[in-house]
Short mmCIF file of C-alpha atoms in Angstrom, two decimals:
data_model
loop_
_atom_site.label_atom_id
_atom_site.label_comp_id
_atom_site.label_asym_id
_atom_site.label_seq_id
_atom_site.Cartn_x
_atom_site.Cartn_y
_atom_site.Cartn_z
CA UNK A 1 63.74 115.15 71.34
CA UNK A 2 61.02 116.11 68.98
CA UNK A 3 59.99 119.27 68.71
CA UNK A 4 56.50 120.28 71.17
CA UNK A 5 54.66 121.57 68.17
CA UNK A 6 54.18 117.98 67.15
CA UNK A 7 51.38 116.42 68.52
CA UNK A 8 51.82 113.07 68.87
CA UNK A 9 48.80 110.35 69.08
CA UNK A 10 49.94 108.43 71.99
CA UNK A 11 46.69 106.17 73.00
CA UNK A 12 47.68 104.68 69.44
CA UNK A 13 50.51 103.34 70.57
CA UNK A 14 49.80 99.65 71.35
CA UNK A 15 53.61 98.68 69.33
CA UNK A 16 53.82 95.17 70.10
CA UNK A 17 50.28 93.50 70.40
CA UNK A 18 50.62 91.25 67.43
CA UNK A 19 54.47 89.92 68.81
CA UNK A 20 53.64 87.88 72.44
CA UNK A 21 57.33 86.96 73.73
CA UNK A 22 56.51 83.63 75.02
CA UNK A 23 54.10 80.96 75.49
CA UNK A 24 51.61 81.57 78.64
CA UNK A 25 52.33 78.28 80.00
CA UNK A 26 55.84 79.59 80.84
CA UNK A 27 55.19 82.29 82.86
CA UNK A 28 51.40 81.92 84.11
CA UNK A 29 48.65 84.39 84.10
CA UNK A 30 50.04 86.47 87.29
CA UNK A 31 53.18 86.82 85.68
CA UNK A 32 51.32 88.61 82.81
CA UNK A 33 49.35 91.61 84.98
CA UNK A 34 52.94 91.95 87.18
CA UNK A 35 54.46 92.55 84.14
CA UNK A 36 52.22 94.95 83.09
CA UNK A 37 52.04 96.71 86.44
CA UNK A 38 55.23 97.50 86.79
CA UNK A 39 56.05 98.60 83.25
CA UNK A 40 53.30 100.82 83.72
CA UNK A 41 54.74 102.03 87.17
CA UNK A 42 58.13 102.57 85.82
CA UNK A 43 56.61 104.35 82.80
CA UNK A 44 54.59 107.08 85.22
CA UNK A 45 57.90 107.26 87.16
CA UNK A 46 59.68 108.79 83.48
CA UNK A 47 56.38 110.63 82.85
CA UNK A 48 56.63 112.56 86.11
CA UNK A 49 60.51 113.71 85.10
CA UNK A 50 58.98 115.56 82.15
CA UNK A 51 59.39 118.92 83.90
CA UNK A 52 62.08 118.29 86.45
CA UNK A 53 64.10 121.83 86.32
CA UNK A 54 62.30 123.17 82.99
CA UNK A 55 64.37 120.42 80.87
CA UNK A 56 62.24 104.10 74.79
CA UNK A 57 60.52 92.18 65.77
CA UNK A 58 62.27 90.71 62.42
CA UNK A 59 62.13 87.11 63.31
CA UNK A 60 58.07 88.03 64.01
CA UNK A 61 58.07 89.73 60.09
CA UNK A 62 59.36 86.42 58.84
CA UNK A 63 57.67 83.70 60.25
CA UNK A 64 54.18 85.37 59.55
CA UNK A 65 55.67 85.16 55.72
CA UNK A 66 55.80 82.03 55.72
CA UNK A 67 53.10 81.20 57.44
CA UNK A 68 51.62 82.61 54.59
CA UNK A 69 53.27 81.23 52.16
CA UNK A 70 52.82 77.48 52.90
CA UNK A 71 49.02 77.84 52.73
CA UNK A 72 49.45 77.82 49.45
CA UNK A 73 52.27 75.86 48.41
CA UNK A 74 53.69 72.55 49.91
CA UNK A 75 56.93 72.36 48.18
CA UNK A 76 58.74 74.45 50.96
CA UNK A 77 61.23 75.54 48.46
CA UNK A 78 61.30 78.97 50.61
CA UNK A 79 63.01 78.90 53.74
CA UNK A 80 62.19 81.16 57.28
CA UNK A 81 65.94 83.04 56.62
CA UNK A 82 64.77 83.72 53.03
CA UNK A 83 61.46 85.47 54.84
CA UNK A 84 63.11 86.82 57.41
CA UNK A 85 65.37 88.75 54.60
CA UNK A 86 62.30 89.96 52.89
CA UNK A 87 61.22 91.47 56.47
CA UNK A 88 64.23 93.16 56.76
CA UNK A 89 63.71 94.45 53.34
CA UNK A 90 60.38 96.44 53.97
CA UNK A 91 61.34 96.98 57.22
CA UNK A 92 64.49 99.18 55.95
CA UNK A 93 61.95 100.93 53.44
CA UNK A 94 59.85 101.65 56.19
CA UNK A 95 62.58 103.30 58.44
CA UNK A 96 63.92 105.10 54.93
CA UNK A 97 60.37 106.47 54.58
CA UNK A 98 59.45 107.49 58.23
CA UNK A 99 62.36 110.30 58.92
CA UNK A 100 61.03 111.28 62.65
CA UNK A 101 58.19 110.11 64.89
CA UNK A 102 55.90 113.11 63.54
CA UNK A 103 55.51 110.95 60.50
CA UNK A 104 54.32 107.86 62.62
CA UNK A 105 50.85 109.31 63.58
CA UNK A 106 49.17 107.97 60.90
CA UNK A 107 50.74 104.55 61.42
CA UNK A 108 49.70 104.60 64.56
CA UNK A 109 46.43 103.98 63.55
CA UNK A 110 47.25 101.30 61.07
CA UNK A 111 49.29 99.39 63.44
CA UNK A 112 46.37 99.16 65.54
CA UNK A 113 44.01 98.05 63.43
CA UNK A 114 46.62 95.39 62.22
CA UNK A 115 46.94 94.20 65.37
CA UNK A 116 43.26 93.87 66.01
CA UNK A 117 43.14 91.82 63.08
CA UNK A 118 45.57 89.49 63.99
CA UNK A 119 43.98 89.20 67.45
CA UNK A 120 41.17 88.55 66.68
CA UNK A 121 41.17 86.00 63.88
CA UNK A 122 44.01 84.66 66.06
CA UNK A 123 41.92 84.26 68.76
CA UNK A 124 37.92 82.96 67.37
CA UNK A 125 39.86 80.63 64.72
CA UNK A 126 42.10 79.36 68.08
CA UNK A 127 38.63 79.08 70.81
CA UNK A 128 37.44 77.30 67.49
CA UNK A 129 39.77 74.50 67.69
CA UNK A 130 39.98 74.66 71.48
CA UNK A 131 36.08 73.32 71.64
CA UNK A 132 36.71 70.54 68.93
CA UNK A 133 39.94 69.18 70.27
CA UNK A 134 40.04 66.37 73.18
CA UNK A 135 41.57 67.26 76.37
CA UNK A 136 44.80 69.01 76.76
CA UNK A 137 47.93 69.08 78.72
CA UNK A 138 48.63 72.25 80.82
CA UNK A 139 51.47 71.14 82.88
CA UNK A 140 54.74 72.70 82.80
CA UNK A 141 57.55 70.02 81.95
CA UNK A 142 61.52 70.16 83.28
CA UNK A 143 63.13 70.18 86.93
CA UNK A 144 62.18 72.61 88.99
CA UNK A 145 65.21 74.68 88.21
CA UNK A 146 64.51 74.62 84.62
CA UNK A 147 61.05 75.92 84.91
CA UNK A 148 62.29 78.69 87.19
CA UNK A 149 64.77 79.72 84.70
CA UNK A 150 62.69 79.72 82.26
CA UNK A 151 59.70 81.64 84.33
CA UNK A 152 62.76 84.42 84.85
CA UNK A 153 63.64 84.67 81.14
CA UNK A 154 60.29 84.77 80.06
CA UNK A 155 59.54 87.93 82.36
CA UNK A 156 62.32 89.55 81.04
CA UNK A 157 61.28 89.02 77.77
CA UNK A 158 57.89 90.23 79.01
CA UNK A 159 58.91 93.53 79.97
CA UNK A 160 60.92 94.18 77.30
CA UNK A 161 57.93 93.74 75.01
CA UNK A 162 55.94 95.84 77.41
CA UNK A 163 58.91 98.68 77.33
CA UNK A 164 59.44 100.67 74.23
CA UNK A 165 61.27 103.58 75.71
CA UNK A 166 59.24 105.96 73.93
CA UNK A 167 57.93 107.80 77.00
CA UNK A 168 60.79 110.35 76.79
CA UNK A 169 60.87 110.42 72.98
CA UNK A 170 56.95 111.72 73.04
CA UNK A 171 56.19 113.02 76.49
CA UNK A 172 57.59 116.52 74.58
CA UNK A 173 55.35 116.10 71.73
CA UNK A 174 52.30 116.14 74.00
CA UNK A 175 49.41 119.27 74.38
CA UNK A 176 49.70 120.87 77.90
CA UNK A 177 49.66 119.46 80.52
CA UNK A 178 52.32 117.09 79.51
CA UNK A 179 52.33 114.77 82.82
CA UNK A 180 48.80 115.04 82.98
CA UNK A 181 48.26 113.37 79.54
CA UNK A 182 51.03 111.23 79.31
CA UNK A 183 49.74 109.23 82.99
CA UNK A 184 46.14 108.79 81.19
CA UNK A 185 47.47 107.50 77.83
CA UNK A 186 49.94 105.57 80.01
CA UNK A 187 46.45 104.28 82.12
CA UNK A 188 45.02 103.15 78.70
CA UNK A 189 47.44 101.70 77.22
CA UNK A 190 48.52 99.22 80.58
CA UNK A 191 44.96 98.85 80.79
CA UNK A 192 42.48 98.77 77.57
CA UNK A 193 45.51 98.05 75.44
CA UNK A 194 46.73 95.00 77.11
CA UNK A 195 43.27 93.16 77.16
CA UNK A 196 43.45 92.31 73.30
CA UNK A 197 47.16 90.72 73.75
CA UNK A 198 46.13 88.96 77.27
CA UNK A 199 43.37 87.35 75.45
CA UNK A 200 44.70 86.25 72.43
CA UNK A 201 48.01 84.55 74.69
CA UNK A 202 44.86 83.31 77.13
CA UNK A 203 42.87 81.79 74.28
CA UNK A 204 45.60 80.18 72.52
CA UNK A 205 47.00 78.66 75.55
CA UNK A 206 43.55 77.10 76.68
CA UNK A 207 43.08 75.88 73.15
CA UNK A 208 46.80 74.07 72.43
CA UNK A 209 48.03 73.74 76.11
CA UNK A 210 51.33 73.20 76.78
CA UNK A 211 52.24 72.36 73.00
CA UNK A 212 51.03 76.06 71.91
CA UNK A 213 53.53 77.90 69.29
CA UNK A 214 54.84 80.80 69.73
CA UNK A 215 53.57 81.86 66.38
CA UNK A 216 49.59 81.01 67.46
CA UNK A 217 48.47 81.05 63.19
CA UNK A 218 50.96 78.70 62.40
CA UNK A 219 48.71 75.98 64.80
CA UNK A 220 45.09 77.24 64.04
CA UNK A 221 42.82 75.44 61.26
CA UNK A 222 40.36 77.60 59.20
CA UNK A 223 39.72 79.49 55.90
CA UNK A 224 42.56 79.61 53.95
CA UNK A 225 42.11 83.33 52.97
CA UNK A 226 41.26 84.60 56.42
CA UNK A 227 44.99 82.89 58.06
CA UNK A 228 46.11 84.57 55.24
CA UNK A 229 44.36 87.71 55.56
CA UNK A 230 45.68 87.79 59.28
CA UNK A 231 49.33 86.56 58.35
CA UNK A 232 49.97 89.33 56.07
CA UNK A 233 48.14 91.89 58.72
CA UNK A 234 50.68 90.25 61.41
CA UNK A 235 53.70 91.15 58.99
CA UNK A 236 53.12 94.79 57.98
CA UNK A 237 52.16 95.20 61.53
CA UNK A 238 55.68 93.90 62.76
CA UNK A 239 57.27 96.40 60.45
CA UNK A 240 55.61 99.63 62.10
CA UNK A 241 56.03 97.85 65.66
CA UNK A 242 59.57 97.13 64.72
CA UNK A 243 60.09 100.87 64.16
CA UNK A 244 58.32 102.27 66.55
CA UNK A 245 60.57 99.92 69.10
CA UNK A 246 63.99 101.28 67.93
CA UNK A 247 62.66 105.12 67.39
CA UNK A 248 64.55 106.08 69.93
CA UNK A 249 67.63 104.83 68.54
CA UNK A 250 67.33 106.56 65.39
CA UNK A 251 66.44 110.11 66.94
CA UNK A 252 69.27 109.52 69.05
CA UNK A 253 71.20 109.22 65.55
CA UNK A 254 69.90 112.10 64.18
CA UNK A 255 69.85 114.12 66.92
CA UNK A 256 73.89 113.10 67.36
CA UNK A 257 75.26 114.01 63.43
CA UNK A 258 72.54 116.76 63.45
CA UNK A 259 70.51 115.05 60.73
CA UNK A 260 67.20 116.79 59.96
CA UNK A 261 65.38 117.39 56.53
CA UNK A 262 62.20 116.40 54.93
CA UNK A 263 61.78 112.27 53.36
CA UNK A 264 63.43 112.93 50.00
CA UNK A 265 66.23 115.79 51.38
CA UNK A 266 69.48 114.32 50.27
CA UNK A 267 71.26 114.35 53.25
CA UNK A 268 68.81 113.12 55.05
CA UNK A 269 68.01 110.73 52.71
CA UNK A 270 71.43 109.11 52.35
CA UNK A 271 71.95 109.38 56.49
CA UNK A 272 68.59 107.25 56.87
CA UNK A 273 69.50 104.69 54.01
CA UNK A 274 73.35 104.09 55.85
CA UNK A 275 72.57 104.02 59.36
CA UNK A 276 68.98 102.71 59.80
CA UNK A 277 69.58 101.01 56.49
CA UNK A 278 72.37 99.12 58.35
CA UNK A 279 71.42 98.80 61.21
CA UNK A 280 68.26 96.64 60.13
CA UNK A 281 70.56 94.77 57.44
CA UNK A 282 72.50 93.37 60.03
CA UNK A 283 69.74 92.99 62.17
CA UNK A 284 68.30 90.66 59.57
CA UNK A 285 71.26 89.08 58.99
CA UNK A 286 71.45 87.74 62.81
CA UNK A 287 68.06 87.09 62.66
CA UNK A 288 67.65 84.56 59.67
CA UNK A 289 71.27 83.79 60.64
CA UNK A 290 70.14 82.49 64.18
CA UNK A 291 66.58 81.01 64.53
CA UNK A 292 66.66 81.09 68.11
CA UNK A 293 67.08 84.69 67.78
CA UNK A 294 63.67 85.11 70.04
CA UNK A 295 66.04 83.88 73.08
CA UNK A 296 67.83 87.27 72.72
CA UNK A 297 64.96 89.13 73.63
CA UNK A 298 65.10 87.60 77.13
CA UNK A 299 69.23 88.86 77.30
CA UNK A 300 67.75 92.68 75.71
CA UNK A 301 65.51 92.23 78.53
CA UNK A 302 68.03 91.36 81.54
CA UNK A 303 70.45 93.86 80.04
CA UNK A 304 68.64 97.17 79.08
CA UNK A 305 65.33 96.98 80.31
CA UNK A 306 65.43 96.03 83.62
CA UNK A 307 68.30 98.86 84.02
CA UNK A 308 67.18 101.61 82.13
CA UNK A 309 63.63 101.27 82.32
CA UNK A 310 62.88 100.35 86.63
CA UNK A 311 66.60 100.70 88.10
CA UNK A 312 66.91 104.10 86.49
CA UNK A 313 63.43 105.00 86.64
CA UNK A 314 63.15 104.77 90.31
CA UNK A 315 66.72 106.39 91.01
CA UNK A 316 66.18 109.37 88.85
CA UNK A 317 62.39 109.91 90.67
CA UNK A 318 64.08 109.47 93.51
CA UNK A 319 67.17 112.26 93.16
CA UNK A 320 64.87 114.52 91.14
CA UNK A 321 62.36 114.86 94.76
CA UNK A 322 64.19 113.67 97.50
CA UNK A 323 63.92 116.69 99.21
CA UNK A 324 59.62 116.28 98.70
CA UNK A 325 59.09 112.61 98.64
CA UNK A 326 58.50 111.01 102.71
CA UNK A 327 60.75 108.26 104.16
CA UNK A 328 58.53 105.75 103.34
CA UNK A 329 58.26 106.61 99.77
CA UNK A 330 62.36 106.78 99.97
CA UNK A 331 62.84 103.36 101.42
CA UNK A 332 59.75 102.25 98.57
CA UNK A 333 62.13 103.13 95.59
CA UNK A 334 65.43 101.81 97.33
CA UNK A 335 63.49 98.60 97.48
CA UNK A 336 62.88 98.87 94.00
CA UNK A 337 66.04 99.71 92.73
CA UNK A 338 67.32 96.67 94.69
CA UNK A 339 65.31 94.49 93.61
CA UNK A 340 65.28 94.83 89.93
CA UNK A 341 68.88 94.80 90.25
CA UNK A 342 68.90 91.26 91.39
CA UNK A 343 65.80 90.65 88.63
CA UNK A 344 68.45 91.82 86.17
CA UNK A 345 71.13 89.49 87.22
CA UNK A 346 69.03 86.36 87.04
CA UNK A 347 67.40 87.00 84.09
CA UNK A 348 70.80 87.35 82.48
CA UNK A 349 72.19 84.06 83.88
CA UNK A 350 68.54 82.57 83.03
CA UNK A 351 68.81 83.77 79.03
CA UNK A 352 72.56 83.15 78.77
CA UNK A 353 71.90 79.47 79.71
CA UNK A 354 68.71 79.31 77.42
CA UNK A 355 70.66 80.73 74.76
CA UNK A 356 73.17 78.02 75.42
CA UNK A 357 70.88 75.30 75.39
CA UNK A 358 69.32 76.22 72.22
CA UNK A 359 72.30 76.79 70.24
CA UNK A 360 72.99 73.18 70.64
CA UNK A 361 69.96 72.18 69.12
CA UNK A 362 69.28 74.46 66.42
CA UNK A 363 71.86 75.16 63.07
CA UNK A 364 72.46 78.27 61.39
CA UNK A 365 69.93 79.32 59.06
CA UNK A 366 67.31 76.52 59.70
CA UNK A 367 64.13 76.08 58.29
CA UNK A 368 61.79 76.80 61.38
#
């Protein structure tokens, strides 16, 4: 936990606008603000604890690379695992760099304005296209099982992008009244902050239909410099995002071997270079290693964040005030805790058998 003296920017904190988990036309525009709600719910739930008893994307990095680079070149002599290694690259002098999430703050900002950039380039070069093109198709192909397989994956993968697991990380790090602050920059960020990413998924799906990438630059036509400008603004905005997604995991680290010390203090130093420096390397590694790495996210999501983020959420809230919280509210978070549970076991049996459909169609190390 960082120390309170720290004061910690959290409105700034939009991590993952630029990286939208899947195409809307698999999960549908309800799917979207449900996902949202109830990351936002289970996030107030965590925020609440705060003072219980006086006692949170590679493959992204890569592809906007070479989005990049074939503007310019059509000899395709670079591969995606070759960008997907240079991600991991800056992405490992990024976590070298950034010792503890004090030293974010100023990111923050950056990340932010990245995003905005992508979004909205993204999204006037996209309704651009979507007025000159002829009629597209919205429909949702497969058997009805596939599409509700796929509709369960993709929430998963939803609210893991939603979910950083920060909450506890910076609820500390917050001016008095901790709760207080931490439900309003919670309110913004479910709310203001999720408008730029609904609209960007929104406008690229109305433009492209069904056939709409994952990657929405790699499909738009315009100015040459400006996809460029806004692939290189999706990249270094993937690396911060990226970070701020497995802070937890390295404060966790450091907190465990007792690592602490300024950017350049040796031991420090070399404990940052090993573990996060590993950590990322074979992170990378996987990553250019399997190109349907994105399918992953959906298993992350069945297996962490539906468990730690609303199963635990709603258990601890409900242990920590069961002697203040009514019946009704009781039988509320029993519900809850039931019913993500089953969430969690289909969208583990829906991304294990996406997972195994795509690694039939897909080599190692292609050239996405």
């Amino acid at each position: 936990m960082v120390v309170a003296d720290n004061r910690y920017d959290v409105e700034n904190d939009k991590s993952s606008a630029v990286s939208c988990p899947q195409s809307a036309h698999e999960i549908g525009v309800d799917h979207w603000f449900q996902a949202a709600f109830a990351s936002m719910y289970a996030n107030m739930l965590v925020a609440k604890l705060h003072n219980f008893r006086g006692e949170r994307f590679l493959i992204m990095g890569g592809a906007s690379l070479k989005a990049c680079y074939v503007l310019f070149t059509d000899d395709h002599t670079m591969k995606l695992p070759y960008f997907t290694g240079i991600a991991g690259f800056a992405c490992i002098l990024f976590a070298i760099l950034t010792p503890n999430l004090s030293s974010l703050r100023a990111w923050l900002g950056c990340s932010t304005i990245l995003s905005l950039i992508y979004i909205i380039v993204a999204s006037v070069l996209s309704a651009r296209d979507g007025i000159k093109l002829p009629p597209r198709d919205y429909s949702i192909h497969g058997t009805i099982s596939s599409k509700i397989f796929e509709i369960i994956g993709a929430s998963s993968s939803l609210l893991f992008a939603f979910n950083t697991g920060m909450v506890p990380e910076i609820q500390a790090t917050l001016r008095e009244p901790c709760v207080e602050n931490m439900l309003k920059a919670l309110y913004f960020q479910f709310t203001v902050g999720s408008v730029p990413m609904f609209a960007v998924t929104f406008i690229g799906y109305w433009a492209y239909g069904s056939s709409a990438p994952a990657y929405l630059l790699s499909s738009v036509s315009g100015p040459v410099w400006l996809k460029a400008f806004a692939n290189i603004s999706a990249f270094l905005q993937s690396v911060i995002s990226l970070h701020i997604f497995a802070s937890p995991a390295y404060e966790y680290m450091d907190t465990k071997f007792g690592v602490s010390g300024g950017v350049f203090e040796i031991k420090s130093l070399s404990f940052r270079t090993a573990a996060r420096g590993g950590y990322l390397a074979i992170s990378s590694l996987v990553a250019a290693l399997l190109p349907f790495l994105g399918d992953f996210q959906s298993l992350t999501g069945a297996l962490s964040t539906f468990p730690l983020t609303f199963i635990l959420a709603n258990h601890m809230y409900l242990v920590a005030n069961k002697d203040t919280v009514s019946s009704l509210q009781q039988l509320w978070h029993k519900l809850n805790v039931v019913f993500f549970s089953l969430m969690s076991v289909a969208a583990t049996v829906a991304a294990v058998r996406l997972i195994i459909g795509d690694s039939s169609k897909f080599s190692v190390f292609a050239d996405l």
